[in-house]
Coordinates of C-alpha atoms in Angstrom, one line a residue:
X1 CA 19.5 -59.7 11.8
X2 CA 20.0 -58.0 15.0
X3 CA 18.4 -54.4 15.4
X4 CA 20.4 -51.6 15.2
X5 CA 19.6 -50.1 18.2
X6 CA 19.7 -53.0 20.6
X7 CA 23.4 -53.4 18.6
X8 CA 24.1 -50.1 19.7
X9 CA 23.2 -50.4 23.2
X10 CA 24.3 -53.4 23.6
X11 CA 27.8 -51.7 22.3
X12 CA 27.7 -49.2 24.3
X13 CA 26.7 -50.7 27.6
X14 CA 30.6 -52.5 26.4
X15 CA 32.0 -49.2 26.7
X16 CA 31.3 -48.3 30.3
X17 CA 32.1 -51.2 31.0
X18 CA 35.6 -50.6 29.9
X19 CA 36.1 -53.3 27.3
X20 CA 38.5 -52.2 24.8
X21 CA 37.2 -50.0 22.3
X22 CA 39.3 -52.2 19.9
X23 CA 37.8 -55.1 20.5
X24 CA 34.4 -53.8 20.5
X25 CA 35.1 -52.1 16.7
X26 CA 36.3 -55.5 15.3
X27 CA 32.7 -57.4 16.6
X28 CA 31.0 -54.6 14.5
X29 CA 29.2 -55.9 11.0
X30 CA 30.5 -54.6 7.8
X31 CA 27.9 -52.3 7.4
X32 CA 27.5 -50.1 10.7
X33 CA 30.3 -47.3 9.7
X34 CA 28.2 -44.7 11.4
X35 CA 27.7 -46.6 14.8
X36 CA 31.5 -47.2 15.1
X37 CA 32.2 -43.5 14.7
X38 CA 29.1 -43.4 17.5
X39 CA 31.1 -45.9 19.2
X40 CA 33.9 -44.2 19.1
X41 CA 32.7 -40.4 20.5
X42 CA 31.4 -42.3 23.6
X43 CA 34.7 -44.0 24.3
X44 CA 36.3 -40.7 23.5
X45 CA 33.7 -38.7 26.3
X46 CA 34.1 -41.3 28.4
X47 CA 37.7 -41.0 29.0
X48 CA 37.5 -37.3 29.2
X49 CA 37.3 -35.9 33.2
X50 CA 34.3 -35.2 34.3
X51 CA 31.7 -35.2 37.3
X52 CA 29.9 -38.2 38.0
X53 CA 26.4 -38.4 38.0
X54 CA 25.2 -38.4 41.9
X55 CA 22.4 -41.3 42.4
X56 CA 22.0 -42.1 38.9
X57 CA 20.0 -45.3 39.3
X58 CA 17.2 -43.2 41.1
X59 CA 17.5 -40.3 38.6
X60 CA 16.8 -43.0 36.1
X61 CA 14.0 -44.5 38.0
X62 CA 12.2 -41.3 38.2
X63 CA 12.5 -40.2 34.6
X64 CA 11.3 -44.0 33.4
X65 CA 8.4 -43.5 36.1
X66 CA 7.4 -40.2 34.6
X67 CA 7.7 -41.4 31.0
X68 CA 5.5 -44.2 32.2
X69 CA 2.7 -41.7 33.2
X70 CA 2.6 -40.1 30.5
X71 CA 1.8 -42.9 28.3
X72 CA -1.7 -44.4 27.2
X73 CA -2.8 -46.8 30.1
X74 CA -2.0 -50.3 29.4
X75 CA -5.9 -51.1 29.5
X76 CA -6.1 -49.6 26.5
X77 CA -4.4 -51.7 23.9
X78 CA -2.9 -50.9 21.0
X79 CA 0.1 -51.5 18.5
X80 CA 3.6 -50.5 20.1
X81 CA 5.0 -47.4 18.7
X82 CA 8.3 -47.7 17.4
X83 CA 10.6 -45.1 19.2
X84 CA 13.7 -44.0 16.3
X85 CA 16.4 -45.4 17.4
X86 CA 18.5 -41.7 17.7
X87 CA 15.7 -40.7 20.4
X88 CA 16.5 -44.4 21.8
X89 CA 20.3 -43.6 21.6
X90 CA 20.1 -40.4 24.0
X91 CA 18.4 -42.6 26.5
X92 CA 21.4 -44.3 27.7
X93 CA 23.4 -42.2 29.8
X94 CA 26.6 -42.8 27.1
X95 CA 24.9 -41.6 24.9
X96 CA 24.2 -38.1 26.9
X97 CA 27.9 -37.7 27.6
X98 CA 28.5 -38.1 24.4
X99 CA 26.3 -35.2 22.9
X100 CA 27.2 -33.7 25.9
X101 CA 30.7 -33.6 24.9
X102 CA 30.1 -32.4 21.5
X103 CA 28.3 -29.7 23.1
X104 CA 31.0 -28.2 24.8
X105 CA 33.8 -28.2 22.4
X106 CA 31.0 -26.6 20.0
X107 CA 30.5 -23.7 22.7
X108 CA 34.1 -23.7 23.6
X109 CA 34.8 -23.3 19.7
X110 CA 32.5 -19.9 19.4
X111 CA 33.8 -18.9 22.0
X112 CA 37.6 -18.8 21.0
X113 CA 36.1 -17.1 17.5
X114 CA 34.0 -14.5 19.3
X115 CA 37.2 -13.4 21.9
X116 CA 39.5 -13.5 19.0
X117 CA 37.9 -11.6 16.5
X118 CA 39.4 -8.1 16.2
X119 CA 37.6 -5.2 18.2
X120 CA 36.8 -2.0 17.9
X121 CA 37.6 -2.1 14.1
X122 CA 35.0 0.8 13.4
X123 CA 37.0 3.1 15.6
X124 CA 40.5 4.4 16.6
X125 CA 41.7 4.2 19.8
X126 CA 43.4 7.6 21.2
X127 CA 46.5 7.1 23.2
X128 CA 49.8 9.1 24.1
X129 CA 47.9 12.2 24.9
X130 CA 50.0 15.0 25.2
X131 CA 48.6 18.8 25.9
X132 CA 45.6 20.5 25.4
X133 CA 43.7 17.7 22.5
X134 CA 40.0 18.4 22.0
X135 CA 37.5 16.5 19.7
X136 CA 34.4 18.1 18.8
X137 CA 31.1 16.3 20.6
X138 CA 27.4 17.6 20.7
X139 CA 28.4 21.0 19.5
X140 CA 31.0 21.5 21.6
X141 CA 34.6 20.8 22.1
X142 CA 35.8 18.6 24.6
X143 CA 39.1 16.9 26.0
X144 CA 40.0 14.3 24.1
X145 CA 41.3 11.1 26.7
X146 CA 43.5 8.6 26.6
X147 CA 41.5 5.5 25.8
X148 CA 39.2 7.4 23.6
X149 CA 37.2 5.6 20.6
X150 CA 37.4 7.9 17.8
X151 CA 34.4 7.0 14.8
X152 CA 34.2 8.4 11.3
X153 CA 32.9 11.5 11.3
X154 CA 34.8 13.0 14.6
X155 CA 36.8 16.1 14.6
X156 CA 40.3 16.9 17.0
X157 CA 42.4 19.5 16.8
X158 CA 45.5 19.9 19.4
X159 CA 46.8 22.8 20.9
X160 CA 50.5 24.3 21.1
X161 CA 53.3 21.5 22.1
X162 CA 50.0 19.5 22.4
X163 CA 49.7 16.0 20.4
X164 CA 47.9 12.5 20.4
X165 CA 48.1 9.6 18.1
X166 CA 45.3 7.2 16.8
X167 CA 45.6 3.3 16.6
X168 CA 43.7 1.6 14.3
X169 CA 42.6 -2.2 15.1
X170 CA 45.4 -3.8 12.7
X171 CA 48.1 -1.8 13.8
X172 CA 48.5 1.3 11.9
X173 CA 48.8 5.0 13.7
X174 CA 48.3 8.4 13.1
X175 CA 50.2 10.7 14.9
X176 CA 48.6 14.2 15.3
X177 CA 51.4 17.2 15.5
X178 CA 50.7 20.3 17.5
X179 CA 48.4 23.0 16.1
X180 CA 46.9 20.2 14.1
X181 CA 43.4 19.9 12.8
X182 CA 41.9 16.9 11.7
X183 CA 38.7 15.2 10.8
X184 CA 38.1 11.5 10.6
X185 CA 36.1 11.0 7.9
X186 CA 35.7 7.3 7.4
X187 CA 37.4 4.5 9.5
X188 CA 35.7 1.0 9.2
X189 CA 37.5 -2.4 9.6
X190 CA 36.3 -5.9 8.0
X191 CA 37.1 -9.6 7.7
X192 CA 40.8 -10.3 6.9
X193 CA 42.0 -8.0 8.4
X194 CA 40.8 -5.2 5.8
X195 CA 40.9 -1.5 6.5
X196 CA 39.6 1.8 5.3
X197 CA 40.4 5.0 6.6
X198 CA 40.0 8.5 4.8
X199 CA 41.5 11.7 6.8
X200 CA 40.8 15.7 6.0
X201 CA 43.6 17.6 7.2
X202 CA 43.3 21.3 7.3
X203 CA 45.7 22.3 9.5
X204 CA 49.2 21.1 11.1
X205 CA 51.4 17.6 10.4
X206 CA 50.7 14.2 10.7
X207 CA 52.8 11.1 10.3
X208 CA 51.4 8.1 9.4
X209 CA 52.8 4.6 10.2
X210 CA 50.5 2.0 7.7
X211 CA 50.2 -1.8 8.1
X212 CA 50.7 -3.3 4.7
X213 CA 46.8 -3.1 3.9
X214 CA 45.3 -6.4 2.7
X215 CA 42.3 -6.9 0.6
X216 CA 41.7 -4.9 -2.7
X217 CA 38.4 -2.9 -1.0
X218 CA 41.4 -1.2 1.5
X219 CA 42.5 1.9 1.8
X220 CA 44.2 4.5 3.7
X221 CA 43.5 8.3 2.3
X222 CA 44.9 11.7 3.6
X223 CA 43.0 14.3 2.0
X224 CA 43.7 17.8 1.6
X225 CA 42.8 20.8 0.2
X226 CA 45.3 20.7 -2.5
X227 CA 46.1 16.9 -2.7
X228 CA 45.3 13.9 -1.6
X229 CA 47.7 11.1 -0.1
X230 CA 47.0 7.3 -1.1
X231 CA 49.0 4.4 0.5
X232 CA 48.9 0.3 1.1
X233 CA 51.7 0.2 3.6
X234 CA 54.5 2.8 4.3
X235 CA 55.4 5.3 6.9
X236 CA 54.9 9.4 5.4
X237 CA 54.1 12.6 6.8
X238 CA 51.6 15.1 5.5
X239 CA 52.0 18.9 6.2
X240 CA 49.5 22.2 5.7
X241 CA 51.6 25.0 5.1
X242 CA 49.4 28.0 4.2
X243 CA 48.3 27.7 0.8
X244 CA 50.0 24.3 -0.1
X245 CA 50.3 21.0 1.4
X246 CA 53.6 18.7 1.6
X247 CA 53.9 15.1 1.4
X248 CA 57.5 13.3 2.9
X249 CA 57.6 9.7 2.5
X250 CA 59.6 7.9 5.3
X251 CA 58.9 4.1 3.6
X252 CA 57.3 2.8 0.5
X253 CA 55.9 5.1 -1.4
X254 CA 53.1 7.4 -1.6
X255 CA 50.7 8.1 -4.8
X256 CA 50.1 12.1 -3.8
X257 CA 47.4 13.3 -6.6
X258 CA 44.1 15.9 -7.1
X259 CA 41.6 16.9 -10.0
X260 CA 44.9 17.4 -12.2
X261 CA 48.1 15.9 -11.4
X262 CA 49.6 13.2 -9.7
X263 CA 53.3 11.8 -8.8
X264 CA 54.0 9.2 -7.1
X265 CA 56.8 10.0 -4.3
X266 CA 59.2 7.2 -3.0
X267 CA 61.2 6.6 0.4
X268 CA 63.2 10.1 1.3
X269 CA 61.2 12.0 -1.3
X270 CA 59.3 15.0 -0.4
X271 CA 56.3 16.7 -3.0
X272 CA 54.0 19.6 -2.8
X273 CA 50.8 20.5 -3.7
X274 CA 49.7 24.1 -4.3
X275 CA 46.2 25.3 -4.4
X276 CA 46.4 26.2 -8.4
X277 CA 46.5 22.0 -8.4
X278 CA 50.5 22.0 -9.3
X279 CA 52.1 19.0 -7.8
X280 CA 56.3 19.1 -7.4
X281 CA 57.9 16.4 -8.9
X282 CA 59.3 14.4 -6.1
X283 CA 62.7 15.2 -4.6
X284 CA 64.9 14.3 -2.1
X285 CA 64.0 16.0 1.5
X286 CA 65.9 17.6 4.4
X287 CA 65.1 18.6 7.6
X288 CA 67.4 20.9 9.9
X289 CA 67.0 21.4 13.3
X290 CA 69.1 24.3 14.5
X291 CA 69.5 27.4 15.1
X292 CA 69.6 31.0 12.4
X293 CA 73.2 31.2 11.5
X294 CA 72.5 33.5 8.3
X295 CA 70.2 35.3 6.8
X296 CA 70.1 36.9 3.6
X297 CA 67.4 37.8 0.8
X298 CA 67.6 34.3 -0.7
X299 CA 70.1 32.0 0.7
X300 CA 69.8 31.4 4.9
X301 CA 72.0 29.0 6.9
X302 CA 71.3 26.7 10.0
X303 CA 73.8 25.0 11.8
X304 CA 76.2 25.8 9.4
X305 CA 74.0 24.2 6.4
X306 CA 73.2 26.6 3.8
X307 CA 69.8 26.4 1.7
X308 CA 67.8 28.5 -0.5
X309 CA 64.9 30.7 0.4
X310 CA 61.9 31.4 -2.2
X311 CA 58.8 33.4 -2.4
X312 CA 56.8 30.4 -1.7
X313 CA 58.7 29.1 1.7
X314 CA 56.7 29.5 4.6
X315 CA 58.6 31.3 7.5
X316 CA 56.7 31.5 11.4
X317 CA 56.4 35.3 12.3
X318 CA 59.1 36.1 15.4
X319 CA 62.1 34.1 13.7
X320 CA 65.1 35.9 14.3
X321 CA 69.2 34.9 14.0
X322 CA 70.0 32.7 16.2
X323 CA 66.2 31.3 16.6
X324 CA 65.8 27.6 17.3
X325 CA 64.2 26.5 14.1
X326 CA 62.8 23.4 12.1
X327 CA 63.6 23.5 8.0
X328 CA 62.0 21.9 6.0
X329 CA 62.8 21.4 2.7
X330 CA 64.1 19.8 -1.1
X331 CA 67.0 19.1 -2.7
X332 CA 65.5 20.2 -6.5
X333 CA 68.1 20.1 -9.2
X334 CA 71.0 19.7 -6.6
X335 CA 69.6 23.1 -4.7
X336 CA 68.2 22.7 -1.1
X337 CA 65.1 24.7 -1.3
X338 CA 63.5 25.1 1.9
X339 CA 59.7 25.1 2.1
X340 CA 59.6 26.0 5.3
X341 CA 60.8 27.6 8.3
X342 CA 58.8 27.6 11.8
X343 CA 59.9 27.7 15.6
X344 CA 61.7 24.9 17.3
X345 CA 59.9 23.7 20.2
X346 CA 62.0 24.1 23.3
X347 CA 62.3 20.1 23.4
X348 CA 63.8 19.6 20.2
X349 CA 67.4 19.1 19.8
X350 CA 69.9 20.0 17.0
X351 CA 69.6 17.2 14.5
X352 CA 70.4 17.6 10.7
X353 CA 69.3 15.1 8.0
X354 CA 69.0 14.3 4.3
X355 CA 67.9 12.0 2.0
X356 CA 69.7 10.4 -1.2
X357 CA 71.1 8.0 -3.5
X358 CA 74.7 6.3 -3.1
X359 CA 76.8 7.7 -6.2
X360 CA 80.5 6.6 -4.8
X361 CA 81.7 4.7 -1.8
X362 CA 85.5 5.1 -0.1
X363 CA 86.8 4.2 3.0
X364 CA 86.8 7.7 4.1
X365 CA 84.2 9.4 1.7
X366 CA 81.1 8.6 0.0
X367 CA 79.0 10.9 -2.4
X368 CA 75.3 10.8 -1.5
X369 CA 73.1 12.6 -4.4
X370 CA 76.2 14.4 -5.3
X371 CA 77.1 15.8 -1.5
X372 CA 80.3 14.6 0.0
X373 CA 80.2 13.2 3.1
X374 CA 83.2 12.1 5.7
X375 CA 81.9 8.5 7.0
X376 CA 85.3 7.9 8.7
X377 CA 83.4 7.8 12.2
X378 CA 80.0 7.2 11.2
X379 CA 77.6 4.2 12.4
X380 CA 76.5 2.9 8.7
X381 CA 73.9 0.0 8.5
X382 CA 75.4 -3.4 7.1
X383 CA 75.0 -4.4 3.6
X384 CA 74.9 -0.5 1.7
X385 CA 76.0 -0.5 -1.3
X386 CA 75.7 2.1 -4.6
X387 CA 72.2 3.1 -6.2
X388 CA 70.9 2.5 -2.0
X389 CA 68.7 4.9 -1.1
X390 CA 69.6 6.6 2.7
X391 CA 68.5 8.3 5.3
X392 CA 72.1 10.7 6.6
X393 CA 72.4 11.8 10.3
X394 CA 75.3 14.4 10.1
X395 CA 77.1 17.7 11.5
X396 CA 78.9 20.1 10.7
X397 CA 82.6 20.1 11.0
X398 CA 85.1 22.9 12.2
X399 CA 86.6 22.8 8.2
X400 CA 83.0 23.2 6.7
X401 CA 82.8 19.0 5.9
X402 CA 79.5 17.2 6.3
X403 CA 80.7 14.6 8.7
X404 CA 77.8 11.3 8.9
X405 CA 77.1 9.8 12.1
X406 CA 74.3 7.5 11.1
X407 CA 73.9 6.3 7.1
X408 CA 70.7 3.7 7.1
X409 CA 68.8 2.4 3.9
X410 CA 65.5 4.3 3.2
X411 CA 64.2 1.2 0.8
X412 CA 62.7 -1.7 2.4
X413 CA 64.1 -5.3 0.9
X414 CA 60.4 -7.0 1.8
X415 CA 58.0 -6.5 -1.3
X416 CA 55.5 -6.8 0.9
X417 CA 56.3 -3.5 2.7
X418 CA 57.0 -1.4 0.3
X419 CA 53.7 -1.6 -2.2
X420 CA 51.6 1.5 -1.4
X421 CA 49.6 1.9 -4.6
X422 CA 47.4 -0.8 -6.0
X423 CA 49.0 -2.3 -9.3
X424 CA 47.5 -4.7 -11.6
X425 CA 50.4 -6.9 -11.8
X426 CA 50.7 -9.7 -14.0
X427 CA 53.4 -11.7 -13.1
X428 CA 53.3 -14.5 -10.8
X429 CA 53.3 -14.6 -7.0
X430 CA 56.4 -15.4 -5.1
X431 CA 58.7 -15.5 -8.5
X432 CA 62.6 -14.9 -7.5
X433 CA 64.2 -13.4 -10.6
X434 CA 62.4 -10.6 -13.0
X435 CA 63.2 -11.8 -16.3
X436 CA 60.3 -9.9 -18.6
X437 CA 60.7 -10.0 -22.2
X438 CA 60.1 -7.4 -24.7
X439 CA 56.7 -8.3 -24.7
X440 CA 56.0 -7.9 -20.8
X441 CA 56.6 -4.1 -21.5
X442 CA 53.1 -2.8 -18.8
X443 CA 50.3 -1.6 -20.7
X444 CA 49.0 1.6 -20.4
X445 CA 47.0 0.7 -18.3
X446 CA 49.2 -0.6 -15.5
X447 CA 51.3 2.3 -15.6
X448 CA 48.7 4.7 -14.9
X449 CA 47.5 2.4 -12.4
X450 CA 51.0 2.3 -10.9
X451 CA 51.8 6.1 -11.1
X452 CA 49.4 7.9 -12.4
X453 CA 48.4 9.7 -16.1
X454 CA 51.2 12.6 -15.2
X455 CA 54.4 11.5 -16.7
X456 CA 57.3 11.4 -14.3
X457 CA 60.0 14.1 -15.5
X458 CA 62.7 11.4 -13.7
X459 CA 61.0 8.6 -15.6
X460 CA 61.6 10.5 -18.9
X461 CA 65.0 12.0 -18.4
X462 CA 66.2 7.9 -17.6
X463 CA 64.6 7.2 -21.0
X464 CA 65.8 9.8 -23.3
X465 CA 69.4 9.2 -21.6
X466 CA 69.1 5.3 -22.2
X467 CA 67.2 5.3 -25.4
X468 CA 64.5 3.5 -24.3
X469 CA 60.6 4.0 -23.9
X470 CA 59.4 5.8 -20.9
X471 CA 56.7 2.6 -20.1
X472 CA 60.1 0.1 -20.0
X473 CA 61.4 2.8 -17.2
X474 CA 58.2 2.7 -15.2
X475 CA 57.7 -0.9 -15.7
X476 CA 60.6 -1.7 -13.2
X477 CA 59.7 1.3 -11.1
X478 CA 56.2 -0.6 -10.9
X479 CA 58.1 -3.6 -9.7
X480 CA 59.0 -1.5 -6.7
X481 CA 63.3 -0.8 -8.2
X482 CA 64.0 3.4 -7.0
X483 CA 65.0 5.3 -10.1
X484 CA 68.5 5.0 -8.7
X485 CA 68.2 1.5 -9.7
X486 CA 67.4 1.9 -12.3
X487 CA 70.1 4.2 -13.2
X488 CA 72.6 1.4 -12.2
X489 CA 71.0 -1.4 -14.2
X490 CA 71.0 0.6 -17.7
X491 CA 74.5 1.9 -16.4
X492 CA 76.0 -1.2 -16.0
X493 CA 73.9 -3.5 -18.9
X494 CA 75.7 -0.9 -21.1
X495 CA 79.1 -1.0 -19.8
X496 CA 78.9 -4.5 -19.0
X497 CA 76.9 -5.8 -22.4
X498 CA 74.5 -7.8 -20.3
X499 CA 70.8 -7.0 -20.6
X500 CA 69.0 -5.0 -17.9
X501 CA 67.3 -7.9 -17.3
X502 CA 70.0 -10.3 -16.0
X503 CA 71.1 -7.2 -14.1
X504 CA 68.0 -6.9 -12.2
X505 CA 68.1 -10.9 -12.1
X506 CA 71.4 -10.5 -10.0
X507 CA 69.7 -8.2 -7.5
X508 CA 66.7 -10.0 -7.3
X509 CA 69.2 -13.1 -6.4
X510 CA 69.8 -11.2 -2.9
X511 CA 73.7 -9.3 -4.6
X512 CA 74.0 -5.9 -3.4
X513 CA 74.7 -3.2 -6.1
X514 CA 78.1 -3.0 -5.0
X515 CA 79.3 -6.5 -5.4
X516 CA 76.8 -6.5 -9.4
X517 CA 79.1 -3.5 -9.5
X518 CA 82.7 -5.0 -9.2
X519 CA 81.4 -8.3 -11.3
X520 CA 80.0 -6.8 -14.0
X521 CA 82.6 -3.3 -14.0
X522 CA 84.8 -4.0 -17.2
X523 CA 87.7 -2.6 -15.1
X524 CA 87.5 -2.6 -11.3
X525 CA 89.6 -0.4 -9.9
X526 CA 90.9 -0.6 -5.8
X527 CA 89.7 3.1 -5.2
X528 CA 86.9 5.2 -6.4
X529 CA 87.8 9.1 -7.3
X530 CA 85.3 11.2 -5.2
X531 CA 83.4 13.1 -8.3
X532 CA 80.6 15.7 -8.4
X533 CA 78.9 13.5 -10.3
X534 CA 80.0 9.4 -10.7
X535 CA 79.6 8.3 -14.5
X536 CA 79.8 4.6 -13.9
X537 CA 80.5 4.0 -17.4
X538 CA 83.4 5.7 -17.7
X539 CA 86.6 4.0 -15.9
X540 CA 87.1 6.0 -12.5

C-alpha cells in the first residue's frame, strides 16, 4: 500500500501540472474521501488569479537549506523521525495556495459581517436641525448638530419654530416639535434587528414614526407624567398640554396606560391622560388649522368649522378673532371637543381634517362617523369601502357643506404593520381565513394582554347591542379588525344569517366591506339614503 502522503504529493504535483482534475479523482482508492476534497481545494486555488511566485526554485532551495541546518548532523545517527503528513502537505507550494486561499475568503467573510452589522445601535442619530435645539452636556446646554449621536440618558429641548428629529439604527424617528422637552432615557439596539427605546416627555409634541419592532425583548415607550405610550410598530403623536397629556394615533395602534387605567387607541383615534390618572376613552380626532371665526363662551369656530370649548381645553395666551390657530381636538359622542387651542406658526397653512368610519357611500355623498361630506370633486384612495376607517382633507363651502378633497384609509391591510401591543396569540402563523370556534373565545388573559384590565366602553356598548360577551368583541379587536368592523360583521351576520365568522372569512379573503355588503344585503338597493345614522339592518 502506497503512503498517503507520497499519494498526495504525488496528486498534487498532477495538478500543477494541469492534468484534469477528473481524471486525477477517478485514479483515487476507495478510501481517500478526504484527500479528494484536498485535491480538489488545490485545483480550485489553482485556477483562481493570482501572483506568481518570483524565483520559486531558489526560495525553495533556501528554505530546504535552512531546514537542513537546523537539523541533528548526519554524524550523529539516529532513527528518522516521521514528519505528519499535514505538516508534509503545506510543504508543497499547492498546498500553500491552497490554505492560502481558504485564508482569504475566511478574512474576506468577517469582513463582509463586521461592515454589515448595524451601527450606532446604542445611539440616535440627530438630523433635520431646525432653530435653536440644545442637548444638555457637562452641566451645560449646548447646540445640538446635525450628525449628532444622541445615548440614553441625554436631554434636548428646542426652542420657538425650532425642531430636530432622531433616527434610530433600524429605521424608526422621533420628531421633536418646537418648545419641546425631552429626555432619552434608554435607547439600545441588539441582534435581529431588536430595539428598545424609552422617552420622558415633559414638555411640547412629538410624532413618532416606529418600525414594526421584532423580537419579544423590544420596545418603544413614551412616558409621561400622566401616561405612558407603548407601541411595536405605528406612527402617533404625543402632546403635553399643561396638566394632561394627549396621545393621537396616525397607524396601528397605541396601548396609552399609567398606575390605573389603560385604553388602547387605534388609527385616527385621539386619548388623554389627566394628572388624577383618568384616561379618555378613545375617539376620533381633528385638527384645524385656521383662523378665529367665532368665539363664544362654549362653542368657537375656525374656518367655518364649529367645535366645543370646555374647562379643560388648553387655549395659548394672545389668541384673538381672526388669530391663525392650530385645534386640536375629539369627536366624543358626535361633539367636536377641542383640547386645545395654541398659535399657528407663520408657516402653516389652512388645512382642516378629521378622522372616522364610513357609515354610507353615494356618488355625490358619503357619511363619515355621522358627518356628511360632498366627495363629488374629491381625490379618494382606491378600494374604500364601508366600516373603512379614514383620514378626510376638506373645506368649507360657500352653502356651509363639508366638501372632501382627499379621503385615504387610516387602517393598514399588512398585519405586520399594524400590531403595536404584544399579544399572546394562539393561532397559527400566516393562516388566511379567521374561522375560531366557540371555544377559541381569548382568555383573560390575552385580552388584558391585548388591551389592558380597563374595559373598553366601545367594546361593551358592541356587546350589549349584539348580545354577545364583551371577550368575543375584543377577541377580533385582538386580531387587529377596528370596532367599525366589527359593527359591520355582527350587522351583516344578523341581517344576512351567516355567522360572524364566515363574515370575517370573506374579508380576510381580500373582499372589501362594500362588495360583503351587496352579497350578503338581503335586499340591495341602487342608491343609499344619506342618514344621520345608517342602520344596515334595516332596508335603506
Amino acid at each position: 500500500m502506497h503512503d498517503p502522503d507520497e499519494l498526495l504529493q504525488q496528486y498534487l504535483d498532477a495538478v500543477e501540472s494541469g492534468k484534469p482534475l477528473e481524471d486525477i479523482l477517478h485514479e483515487l482508492p476507495e478510501d481517500s474521501a478526504e484527500m479528494a476534497e484536498l485535491i480538489r481545494l488545490a485545483s480550485a486555488v489553482r485556477s483562481l488569479p493570482h501572483p506568481q511566485m518570483v524565483n520559486a526554485p531558489v526560495q525553495k532551495e533556501r528554505i530546504l537549506k535552512a531546514a537542513q541546518q537546523t537539523t541533528v548532523p548526519v554524524a550523529q545517527p539516529r532513527k528518522p523521525v516521521a514528519t505528519p503528513w499535514y505538516q508534509r502537505i503545506f510543504a508543497k507550494p499547492a498546498a500553500r495556495w491552497a490554505f492560502a486561499g481558504v485564508a482569504i475568503v475566511l478574512v474576506a467573510f468577517m469582513a463582509f459581517i463586521l461592515t454589515s452589522s448595524p451601527t450606532n445601535v446604542q445611539a440616535a442619530t440627530a438630523m433635520d436641525i431646525k432653530g435653536q435645539v440644545e442637548i444638555f452636556i457637562d452641566s451645560s446646554w449646548v447646540p445640538l448638530s446635525e450628525g449628532d449621536l444622541v445615548y440614553s440618558g441625554d436631554h434636548i429641548r428646542t426652542g420657538a419654530d425650532s425642531s430636530a428629529t432622531l433616527v434610530f439604527y433600524e429605521g424608526s424617528r422621533t420628531v421633536i416639535s418646537p418648545n419641546a422637552d425631552l429626555t432619552l432615557s434608554v435607547v439600545n439596539g441588539g441582534a435581529g434587528r431588536a430595539l428598545q427605546v424609552v422617552m420622558d416627555q415633559t414638555a411640547g409634541t412629538t410624532q413618532h414614526s416606529v418600525v414594526p419592532l421584532q423580537g419579544k425583548d423590544s420596545t418603544f415607550l413614551v412616558h409621561t407624567d400622566t401616561g405612558d405610550a407603548s407601541v411595536r410598530g405605528t406612527s402617533f403623536e404625543v402632546s403635553i398640554i399643561n396638566s394632561h397629556s394627549r396621545f393621537q394615533v396616525d397607524k396601528g395602534m397605541v396601548l396609552v396606560y399609567n398606575d390605573q387605567n389603560a385604553v388602547l387607541v387605534t388609527a385616527g383615534q385621539a386619548s388623554t391622560a389627566s394628572t388624577d390618572m383618568t384616561i379618555t376613552d378613545p375617539a376620533f380626532d381633528f385638527k384645524l388649522v385656521g383662523a378665529v371665526t367665532a368665539m363664544g363662551e362654549t362653542e368657537w369656530a375656525v374656518a367655518g368649522v364649529t367645535f366645543t370649548v370646555t374647562p379643560q381645553t388648553v387655549i395659548d395666551p394672545g389668541v384673538v378673532m381672526g388669530s391663525n390657530v392650530v385645534v386640536k381636538g375629539r369627536n366624543v359622542d358626535g361633539v367636536r371637543v377641542a383640547d386645545s387651542i395654541a398659535l399657528a406658526s407663520e408657516d402653516q397653512d389652512q388645512s382642516l381634517t378629521f378622522s372616522g368610519t364610513i357609515e354610507s357611500i353615494s356618488d355625490t355623498e358619503w357619511i363619515i362617523s355621522g358627518q356628511h361630506v360632498i366627495v363629488t370633486d374629491a381625490m379618494i384612495e382606491s378600494g374604500l369601502a364601508v366600516g373603512d376607517v379614514v383620514e378626510i382633507h376638506f373645506h368649507i363651502a360657500d352653502n356651509g357643506d363639508w366638501v372632501a378633497d382627499e379621503i385615504s384609509r387610516l387602517e393598514e391591510n399588512d398585519e405586520d404593520t399594524t400590531p403595536t401591543v404584544e399579544v399572546t396569540d394562539t393561532t397559527t402563523p400566516g393562516t388566511e381565513t379567521v374561522t375560531p370556534e366557540v371555544s377559541e373565545t381569548p382568555t383573560e388573559e390575552t385580552e388584558t394582554a391585548c388591551v389592558g384590565t380597563e374595559q373598553q366602553p366601545t367594546g361593551q356598548k358592541l356587546a350589549e347591542r349584539y348580545g354577545v360577551s364583551y371577550e368575543e368583541i375584543m377577541g377580533w379587536f385582538c386580531k387587529h379588525y377596528g370596532f367599525g368592523e366589527i359593527d359591520m360583521a355582527y350587522t351583516l351576520s344578523q341581517a344576512s344569517g351567516k355567522t360572524v365568522e364566515e363574515v370575517f372569512a370573506m374579508r380576510e379573503a381580500g373582499m372589501g366591506w362594500g362588495i360583503i355588503k351587496q352579497q350578503l344585503e338581503p335586499t340591495p338597493t341602487a342608491r343609499v339614503k344619506p342618514t344621520h345614522r345608517p342602520k344596515p339592518t334595516h332596508k335603506p
